[in-house]
mmCIF file of C-alpha atoms and ligand atoms in Angstrom:
data_model
loop_
_atom_site.group_PDB
_atom_site.id
_atom_site.type_symbol
_atom_site.label_atom_id
_atom_site.label_comp_id
_atom_site.label_asym_id
_atom_site.label_seq_id
_atom_site.Cartn_x
_atom_site.Cartn_y
_atom_site.Cartn_z
ATOM 1 C CA VAL O 26 -65.777 41.712 58.154
ATOM 2 C CA LEU O 27 -65.860 44.973 56.272
ATOM 3 C CA ALA O 28 -67.672 43.382 53.358
ATOM 4 C CA SER O 29 -70.315 41.853 55.591
ATOM 5 C CA LEU O 30 -70.740 45.097 57.512
ATOM 6 C CA LEU O 31 -71.136 46.899 54.225
ATOM 7 C CA SER O 32 -73.717 44.416 53.041
ATOM 8 C CA VAL O 33 -75.680 44.842 56.268
ATOM 9 C CA LEU O 34 -75.585 48.615 55.872
ATOM 10 C CA LEU O 35 -76.622 48.379 52.238
ATOM 11 C CA ALA O 36 -79.386 45.933 53.097
ATOM 12 C CA SER O 37 -80.801 48.281 55.718
ATOM 13 C CA ALA O 38 -80.617 51.330 53.467
ATOM 14 C CA TYR O 39 -81.703 49.727 50.212
ATOM 15 C CA ALA O 40 -83.719 46.703 51.339
ATOM 16 C CA ALA O 41 -85.862 45.464 48.492
ATOM 17 C CA PRO O 42 -89.513 45.826 49.448
ATOM 18 C CA ALA O 43 -90.989 42.606 50.786
ATOM 19 C CA PRO O 44 -93.627 41.096 48.503
ATOM 20 C CA ALA O 45 -97.058 42.480 49.280
ATOM 21 C CA ARG O 46 -100.469 42.719 47.669
ATOM 22 C CA VAL O 47 -103.067 45.466 48.004
ATOM 23 C CA VAL O 48 -106.724 45.199 46.978
ATOM 24 C CA LEU O 49 -108.516 48.563 46.809
ATOM 25 C CA VAL O 50 -112.303 48.775 46.549
ATOM 26 C CA THR O 51 -114.397 51.923 46.168
ATOM 27 C CA TRP O 52 -118.145 52.259 46.634
ATOM 28 C CA ASP O 53 -119.185 55.448 44.821
ATOM 29 C CA GLY O 54 -120.881 58.169 46.837
ATOM 30 C CA VAL O 55 -121.663 56.161 49.988
ATOM 31 C CA ARG O 56 -122.533 58.513 52.829
ATOM 32 C CA THR O 57 -121.376 58.122 56.401
ATOM 33 C CA GLN O 58 -125.091 58.111 57.337
ATOM 34 C CA GLU O 59 -125.492 54.693 55.734
ATOM 35 C CA LEU O 60 -121.942 53.365 56.278
ATOM 36 C CA LEU O 61 -121.840 54.165 59.995
ATOM 37 C CA GLY O 62 -125.555 53.918 60.697
ATOM 38 C CA ASN O 63 -125.808 50.413 59.173
ATOM 39 C CA LYS O 64 -129.520 50.845 58.506
ATOM 40 C CA PRO O 65 -131.696 52.908 56.180
ATOM 41 C CA SER O 66 -131.359 56.556 57.199
ATOM 42 C CA SER O 67 -134.456 58.422 58.321
ATOM 43 C CA ASP O 68 -133.296 61.727 56.795
ATOM 44 C CA VAL O 69 -134.061 60.357 53.313
ATOM 45 C CA PRO O 70 -137.664 61.140 52.276
ATOM 46 C CA GLU O 71 -137.654 58.100 49.968
ATOM 47 C CA ILE O 72 -137.199 55.791 52.980
ATOM 48 C CA THR O 73 -140.925 55.153 52.455
ATOM 49 C CA GLN O 74 -139.899 52.933 49.502
ATOM 50 C CA LEU O 75 -138.654 50.428 52.086
ATOM 51 C CA ASN O 76 -141.966 49.771 53.894
ATOM 52 C CA GLY O 77 -140.354 49.933 57.322
ATOM 53 C CA ASP O 78 -137.322 47.773 56.476
ATOM 54 C CA GLN O 79 -134.656 48.646 59.070
ATOM 55 C CA ALA O 80 -132.454 45.568 58.616
ATOM 56 C CA PRO O 81 -128.679 46.128 58.560
ATOM 57 C CA LEU O 82 -127.158 47.501 55.370
ATOM 58 C CA LEU O 83 -123.681 46.060 56.002
ATOM 59 C CA PRO O 84 -124.191 43.024 58.255
ATOM 60 C CA HIS O 85 -120.862 41.285 57.569
ATOM 61 C CA PHE O 86 -118.952 44.520 57.827
ATOM 62 C CA TRP O 87 -120.330 45.572 61.195
ATOM 63 C CA SER O 88 -120.642 42.157 62.836
ATOM 64 C CA THR O 89 -117.249 40.781 61.825
ATOM 65 C CA LEU O 90 -115.021 42.668 59.429
ATOM 66 C CA VAL O 91 -114.726 46.054 61.094
ATOM 67 C CA GLY O 92 -113.128 44.559 64.209
ATOM 68 C CA GLN O 93 -110.628 42.647 62.073
ATOM 69 C CA GLY O 94 -109.215 45.922 60.788
ATOM 70 C CA VAL O 95 -109.515 49.662 61.274
ATOM 71 C CA LEU O 96 -112.150 52.176 60.178
ATOM 72 C CA PHE O 97 -111.384 55.869 59.712
ATOM 73 C CA GLY O 98 -114.035 58.578 59.484
ATOM 74 C CA ASP O 99 -116.277 57.505 62.358
ATOM 75 C CA TYR O 100 -117.035 60.978 63.700
ATOM 76 C CA ARG O 101 -119.088 59.407 66.512
ATOM 77 C CA VAL O 102 -115.802 58.462 68.199
ATOM 78 C CA GLY O 103 -114.060 61.692 67.205
ATOM 79 C CA ASN O 104 -112.311 60.541 64.034
ATOM 80 C CA LYS O 105 -112.711 62.547 60.848
ATOM 81 C CA MET O 106 -111.925 61.927 57.191
ATOM 82 C CA TRP O 107 -112.655 64.285 54.313
ATOM 83 C CA ILE O 108 -112.491 64.333 50.540
ATOM 84 C CA GLY O 109 -109.188 65.609 49.115
ATOM 85 C CA ASN O 110 -110.616 68.221 46.744
ATOM 86 C CA ASN O 111 -112.938 71.211 46.693
ATOM 87 C CA ALA O 112 -115.556 69.835 44.351
ATOM 88 C CA GLY O 113 -117.322 66.952 46.093
ATOM 89 C CA VAL O 114 -117.764 64.991 42.872
ATOM 90 C CA SER O 115 -116.269 61.781 41.564
ATOM 91 C CA MET O 116 -113.416 62.582 39.166
ATOM 92 C CA PRO O 117 -111.613 64.994 41.548
ATOM 93 C CA GLY O 118 -112.084 62.383 44.285
ATOM 94 C CA TYR O 119 -110.619 59.516 42.292
ATOM 95 C CA GLU O 120 -107.754 61.703 41.066
ATOM 96 C CA ALA O 121 -106.952 62.640 44.688
ATOM 97 C CA ILE O 122 -107.013 58.968 45.682
ATOM 98 C CA PHE O 123 -104.745 57.783 42.853
ATOM 99 C CA SER O 124 -102.315 60.728 42.861
ATOM 100 C CA GLY O 125 -102.084 61.555 46.570
ATOM 101 C CA ALA O 126 -102.654 65.235 45.825
ATOM 102 C CA THR O 127 -105.450 67.655 45.003
ATOM 103 C CA GLN O 128 -105.460 67.821 41.220
ATOM 104 C CA PRO O 129 -106.542 70.732 38.978
ATOM 105 C CA CYS O 130 -109.794 68.894 38.271
ATOM 106 C CA GLY O 131 -113.035 70.503 39.418
ATOM 107 C CA ASP O 132 -115.689 68.329 37.791
ATOM 108 C CA ASN O 133 -116.305 65.039 36.016
ATOM 109 C CA GLN O 134 -115.417 66.495 32.613
ATOM 110 C CA CYS O 135 -111.712 66.965 33.244
ATOM 111 C CA SER O 136 -109.350 65.056 31.003
ATOM 112 C CA ARG O 137 -106.775 62.399 31.838
ATOM 113 C CA ILE O 138 -104.796 62.928 35.047
ATOM 114 C CA GLY O 139 -101.535 64.751 34.416
ATOM 115 C CA VAL O 140 -99.220 63.037 36.909
ATOM 116 C CA GLU O 141 -97.963 59.527 37.564
ATOM 117 C CA THR O 142 -100.416 57.655 39.806
ATOM 118 C CA PHE O 143 -99.557 55.122 42.504
ATOM 119 C CA PRO O 144 -100.518 52.059 40.425
ATOM 120 C CA GLU O 145 -98.163 53.328 37.731
ATOM 121 C CA ARG O 146 -95.382 54.047 40.235
ATOM 122 C CA VAL O 147 -95.772 50.679 41.937
ATOM 123 C CA ARG O 148 -95.514 48.930 38.586
ATOM 124 C CA ARG O 149 -92.476 50.991 37.549
ATOM 125 C CA VAL O 150 -90.501 50.848 40.801
ATOM 126 C CA LEU O 151 -91.228 47.201 41.598
ATOM 127 C CA GLY O 152 -90.618 46.206 37.978
ATOM 128 C CA LEU O 153 -94.028 44.538 37.644
ATOM 129 C CA LYS O 154 -95.698 43.232 34.511
ATOM 130 C CA LYS O 155 -98.753 45.123 33.281
ATOM 131 C CA SER O 156 -100.922 42.137 34.223
ATOM 132 C CA GLU O 157 -99.800 42.414 37.862
ATOM 133 C CA VAL O 158 -101.422 45.857 38.301
ATOM 134 C CA ALA O 159 -105.104 45.564 37.456
ATOM 135 C CA ALA O 160 -108.297 47.616 37.680
ATOM 136 C CA PHE O 161 -111.945 46.759 37.005
ATOM 137 C CA ALA O 162 -114.451 49.631 36.899
ATOM 138 C CA SER O 163 -118.087 50.264 36.008
ATOM 139 C CA TRP O 164 -117.512 53.999 35.257
ATOM 140 C CA ASP O 165 -115.603 54.945 32.107
ATOM 141 C CA LYS O 166 -113.766 57.930 33.648
ATOM 142 C CA ILE O 167 -111.781 55.731 36.036
ATOM 143 C CA ASP O 168 -109.402 54.986 33.146
ATOM 144 C CA GLU O 169 -108.400 58.671 33.083
ATOM 145 C CA ALA O 170 -108.020 58.955 36.864
ATOM 146 C CA ILE O 171 -105.985 55.835 37.514
ATOM 147 C CA GLN O 172 -103.241 56.155 34.870
ATOM 148 C CA HIS O 173 -101.648 59.214 33.283
ATOM 149 C CA ASP O 174 -100.108 56.959 30.641
ATOM 150 C CA ALA O 175 -103.011 55.159 28.936
ATOM 151 C CA GLY O 176 -102.345 51.436 28.883
ATOM 152 C CA ALA O 177 -99.842 51.463 31.754
ATOM 153 C CA ILE O 178 -101.939 49.041 33.796
ATOM 154 C CA HIS O 179 -104.366 46.191 33.032
ATOM 155 C CA TYR O 180 -107.630 48.142 32.925
ATOM 156 C CA VAL O 181 -111.072 46.651 32.323
ATOM 157 C CA TYR O 182 -114.188 48.821 31.934
ATOM 158 C CA ILE O 183 -117.580 47.153 32.302
ATOM 159 C CA LYS O 184 -120.260 49.789 31.757
ATOM 160 C CA ASP O 185 -122.659 50.146 34.714
ATOM 161 C CA LYS O 186 -122.347 46.478 35.698
ATOM 162 C CA ASP O 187 -121.036 46.262 39.250
ATOM 163 C CA ASP O 188 -121.877 42.550 39.356
ATOM 164 C CA GLU O 189 -119.553 41.855 36.422
ATOM 165 C CA VAL O 190 -116.875 44.084 37.921
ATOM 166 C CA PHE O 191 -117.005 41.934 41.031
ATOM 167 C CA GLN O 192 -117.131 38.566 39.259
ATOM 168 C CA LYS O 193 -114.359 39.392 36.803
ATOM 169 C CA GLY O 194 -112.241 41.174 39.388
ATOM 170 C CA LEU O 195 -112.508 38.308 41.857
ATOM 171 C CA ALA O 196 -111.726 35.725 39.157
ATOM 172 C CA TYR O 197 -108.687 37.791 38.145
ATOM 173 C CA LEU O 198 -107.491 37.911 41.741
ATOM 174 C CA LYS O 199 -107.734 34.129 42.083
ATOM 175 C CA ASP O 200 -106.291 33.248 38.668
ATOM 176 C CA LYS O 201 -103.636 35.914 38.064
ATOM 177 C CA LYS O 202 -102.729 36.835 41.651
ATOM 178 C CA PRO O 203 -102.025 40.493 40.800
ATOM 179 C CA VAL O 204 -99.886 42.569 43.140
ATOM 180 C CA PHE O 205 -102.414 45.412 43.013
ATOM 181 C CA LEU O 206 -106.107 45.034 42.227
ATOM 182 C CA TYR O 207 -108.705 47.803 42.145
ATOM 183 C CA MET O 208 -112.458 47.298 41.885
ATOM 184 C CA MET O 209 -114.765 50.296 41.427
ATOM 185 C CA PHE O 210 -118.506 49.989 42.072
ATOM 186 C CA GLY O 211 -121.017 52.672 41.026
ATOM 187 C CA TRP O 212 -124.585 51.494 41.645
ATOM 188 C CA SER O 213 -124.639 53.282 45.013
ATOM 189 C CA ASP O 214 -124.241 56.662 43.273
ATOM 190 C CA ASP O 215 -126.269 56.001 40.113
ATOM 191 C CA ARG O 216 -129.320 54.881 42.091
ATOM 192 C CA ALA O 217 -129.035 57.768 44.548
ATOM 193 C CA HIS O 218 -129.143 60.306 41.701
ATOM 194 C CA ALA O 219 -132.258 58.534 40.446
ATOM 195 C CA GLY O 220 -133.938 58.867 43.866
ATOM 196 C CA ASP O 221 -134.032 55.080 44.150
ATOM 197 C CA TYR O 222 -133.334 54.594 47.854
ATOM 198 C CA LYS O 223 -134.509 50.979 47.738
ATOM 199 C CA GLY O 224 -131.910 50.459 45.018
ATOM 200 C CA VAL O 225 -129.193 52.076 47.145
ATOM 201 C CA VAL O 226 -130.093 49.868 50.095
ATOM 202 C CA ASP O 227 -129.982 46.790 47.852
ATOM 203 C CA ALA O 228 -126.604 47.883 46.454
ATOM 204 C CA LEU O 229 -125.078 48.327 49.908
ATOM 205 C CA ARG O 230 -126.267 44.899 51.043
ATOM 206 C CA GLN O 231 -124.805 43.456 47.842
ATOM 207 C CA TYR O 232 -121.505 45.281 48.390
ATOM 208 C CA ASP O 233 -121.359 43.910 51.945
ATOM 209 C CA ASP O 234 -121.822 40.363 50.644
ATOM 210 C CA TRP O 235 -119.181 40.896 47.954
ATOM 211 C CA LEU O 236 -116.788 42.296 50.540
ATOM 212 C CA ASN O 237 -117.295 39.211 52.661
ATOM 213 C CA GLN O 238 -116.594 36.976 49.640
ATOM 214 C CA LEU O 239 -113.522 39.026 48.781
ATOM 215 C CA VAL O 240 -112.173 38.651 52.324
ATOM 216 C CA ALA O 241 -112.586 34.870 52.111
ATOM 217 C CA VAL O 242 -110.588 34.777 48.886
ATOM 218 C CA VAL O 243 -107.913 37.107 50.250
ATOM 219 C CA ASP O 244 -107.587 34.961 53.373
ATOM 220 C CA SER O 245 -107.174 31.830 51.247
ATOM 221 C CA MET O 246 -104.204 33.317 49.366
ATOM 222 C CA HIS O 247 -100.938 32.615 51.130
ATOM 223 C CA ASP O 248 -98.423 33.683 48.484
ATOM 224 C CA MET O 249 -97.939 37.150 49.979
ATOM 225 C CA PRO O 250 -99.501 39.331 52.676
ATOM 226 C CA THR O 251 -102.596 41.059 51.318
ATOM 227 C CA THR O 252 -104.104 44.286 52.620
ATOM 228 C CA LEU O 253 -107.655 45.230 51.703
ATOM 229 C CA ILE O 254 -108.767 48.871 51.632
ATOM 230 C CA VAL O 255 -112.349 50.048 51.073
ATOM 231 C CA THR O 256 -113.345 53.697 50.705
ATOM 232 C CA THR O 257 -115.622 56.098 48.820
ATOM 233 C CA ASP O 258 -115.044 59.066 46.514
ATOM 234 C CA HIS O 259 -117.438 61.525 48.169
ATOM 235 C CA GLY O 260 -120.361 61.908 50.539
ATOM 236 C CA ARG O 261 -123.665 63.495 49.525
ATOM 237 C CA GLY O 262 -126.358 65.821 50.790
ATOM 238 C CA ILE O 263 -128.732 65.191 53.658
ATOM 239 C CA GLY O 264 -132.520 65.159 53.792
ATOM 240 C CA ALA O 265 -134.103 65.939 50.442
ATOM 241 C CA GLU O 266 -130.607 66.638 49.077
ATOM 242 C CA TRP O 267 -129.402 63.075 49.687
ATOM 243 C CA ARG O 268 -129.592 62.389 45.934
ATOM 244 C CA ASN O 269 -127.025 65.065 45.187
ATOM 245 C CA HIS O 270 -123.406 65.919 45.894
ATOM 246 C CA GLY O 271 -120.970 68.587 44.752
ATOM 247 C CA HIS O 272 -120.850 72.375 44.987
ATOM 248 C CA ALA O 273 -124.472 72.947 46.009
ATOM 249 C CA VAL O 274 -124.112 70.620 49.001
ATOM 250 C CA LEU O 275 -120.338 70.719 49.441
ATOM 251 C CA ALA O 276 -120.186 70.661 53.246
ATOM 252 C CA ASP O 277 -122.268 67.504 53.350
ATOM 253 C CA SER O 278 -120.323 65.942 50.444
ATOM 254 C CA ARG O 279 -117.009 66.245 52.282
ATOM 255 C CA PRO O 280 -117.163 63.524 54.955
ATOM 256 C CA VAL O 281 -115.840 60.158 53.737
ATOM 257 C CA TRP O 282 -114.517 56.978 55.394
ATOM 258 C CA LEU O 283 -111.914 54.289 54.879
ATOM 259 C CA TYR O 284 -111.573 50.702 56.088
ATOM 260 C CA ALA O 285 -108.362 48.671 56.022
ATOM 261 C CA ARG O 286 -107.741 45.041 56.901
ATOM 262 C CA GLY O 287 -104.502 43.113 56.567
ATOM 263 C CA PRO O 288 -101.790 41.225 58.421
ATOM 264 C CA SER O 289 -100.014 44.418 59.530
ATOM 265 C CA VAL O 290 -103.166 46.460 60.156
ATOM 266 C CA PRO O 291 -104.221 46.884 63.802
ATOM 267 C CA ARG O 292 -107.529 45.298 64.737
ATOM 268 C CA LEU O 293 -108.979 48.459 66.205
ATOM 269 C CA GLY O 294 -112.415 48.718 64.658
ATOM 270 C CA PRO O 295 -113.437 52.369 64.442
ATOM 271 C CA ALA O 296 -110.333 54.498 65.147
ATOM 272 C CA ALA O 297 -111.037 57.016 67.894
ATOM 273 C CA ASN O 298 -109.841 60.618 67.777
ATOM 274 C CA GLY O 299 -106.484 61.208 66.097
ATOM 275 C CA SER O 300 -105.783 63.772 63.427
ATOM 276 C CA ASP O 301 -108.097 64.283 60.492
ATOM 277 C CA HIS O 302 -107.333 62.453 57.271
ATOM 278 C CA THR O 303 -108.264 63.079 53.653
ATOM 279 C CA GLN O 304 -108.223 61.148 50.406
ATOM 280 C CA ILE O 305 -104.710 62.342 49.632
ATOM 281 C CA ASP O 306 -103.463 60.177 52.525
ATOM 282 C CA ILE O 307 -104.505 57.006 50.675
ATOM 283 C CA ARG O 308 -101.717 56.951 48.076
ATOM 284 C CA PRO O 309 -98.756 57.138 50.491
ATOM 285 C CA THR O 310 -100.409 54.504 52.692
ATOM 286 C CA ILE O 311 -100.663 52.032 49.833
ATOM 287 C CA GLU O 312 -97.127 52.876 48.703
ATOM 288 C CA ALA O 313 -95.867 52.250 52.252
ATOM 289 C CA LEU O 314 -97.541 48.823 52.181
ATOM 290 C CA PHE O 315 -95.375 48.134 49.122
ATOM 291 C CA GLY O 316 -92.278 49.389 50.960
ATOM 292 C CA LEU O 317 -92.093 52.644 49.010
ATOM 293 C CA CYS O 318 -91.382 56.079 50.441
ATOM 294 C CA PRO O 319 -94.163 58.671 50.163
ATOM 295 C CA CYS O 320 -94.428 60.286 46.748
ATOM 296 C CA ARG O 321 -92.805 63.735 46.431
ATOM 297 C CA GLY O 322 -94.882 66.311 48.287
ATOM 298 C CA CYS O 323 -97.197 63.641 49.654
ATOM 299 C CA THR O 324 -98.250 63.120 53.263
ATOM 300 C CA GLN O 325 -97.121 60.255 55.497
ATOM 301 C CA GLY O 326 -100.538 58.686 54.948
ATOM 302 C CA PHE O 327 -102.532 56.653 57.444
ATOM 303 C CA THR O 328 -99.568 55.626 59.604
ATOM 304 C CA GLN O 329 -101.798 53.358 61.715
ATOM 305 C CA ILE O 330 -102.226 51.216 58.591
ATOM 306 C CA ALA O 331 -98.641 51.368 57.306
ATOM 307 C CA GLN O 332 -95.481 53.265 58.230
ATOM 308 C CA PRO O 333 -93.273 54.556 55.415
ATOM 309 C CA PRO O 334 -89.842 52.864 55.407
ATOM 310 C CA SER O 335 -87.564 54.325 58.080
ATOM 311 C CA SER O 336 -84.977 55.131 55.405
ATOM 312 C CA CYS O 337 -87.315 57.767 53.960
ATOM 313 C CA GLY O 338 -86.512 60.144 56.817
ATOM 314 C CA GLN O 339 -88.815 62.930 57.865
ATOM 315 C CA PRO O 340 -90.877 64.727 55.220
HETATM 316 ZN ZN1 ZN L 9 -122.675 61.145 41.553
#
């Protein structure tokens, strides 16, 4: 009796995390104006490139997917999400996402992240092979944001080619069934800097189609529960400043958004009200999905998506 009681106590305190998969996708520099508005935004002077096209930007997302999960950052229903840094540019954003903290990185020139990231921790704590923690990115700096120990995870860089990132990432998901997969897309930001609003609109419609394809693949995989998370690294300016982001338009670069969909995620659609979130809440959320306690000094994350294990206690 004592032995079985002990085993029950041990099991509750030290339960091995249940198998789980997380797929994280980022769309670089996608504003809430486009994400929430779901049509070309009239504040952009270059909307004239579209010849009156007002068709949806994210038709699958808004007609189907959003209600199958939860969306944070929809300020129209009182929910707010912000970047987790004071720069409003990409590298500080990605470092905040992967580390769960604001890093001493104020621009895109900073060097490799100085702390263990969540993909590295997940691999270490769960005892995963390198091939089970994978990332595909079209921007070279992602390598230095996602792993403090170069070569810790399976990392593939495909310069500027979002379409190859998607094709290779999706094939990897189907063939290798990684426990964590990250896909980073950058056309949305590159084309905005170039003033190519038609190109941004095309990119968002492409991303929506890819997301829909990704969901179909995820739903066809029954080996372990899979949670999908989609977010962005920063917002950008409004009006004539829509091309830009960062210090000069910091207030407008701060609003971001996050979508999650998975077997344990409530089917709420846009979350209403609640406390504000930032990018630093993403890491502990993903770690909780893997059954891990929040990293030291980290927040409790988006607890509507995943609760940290009860054995973690209060922060
Ligand atoms: Zn940019």
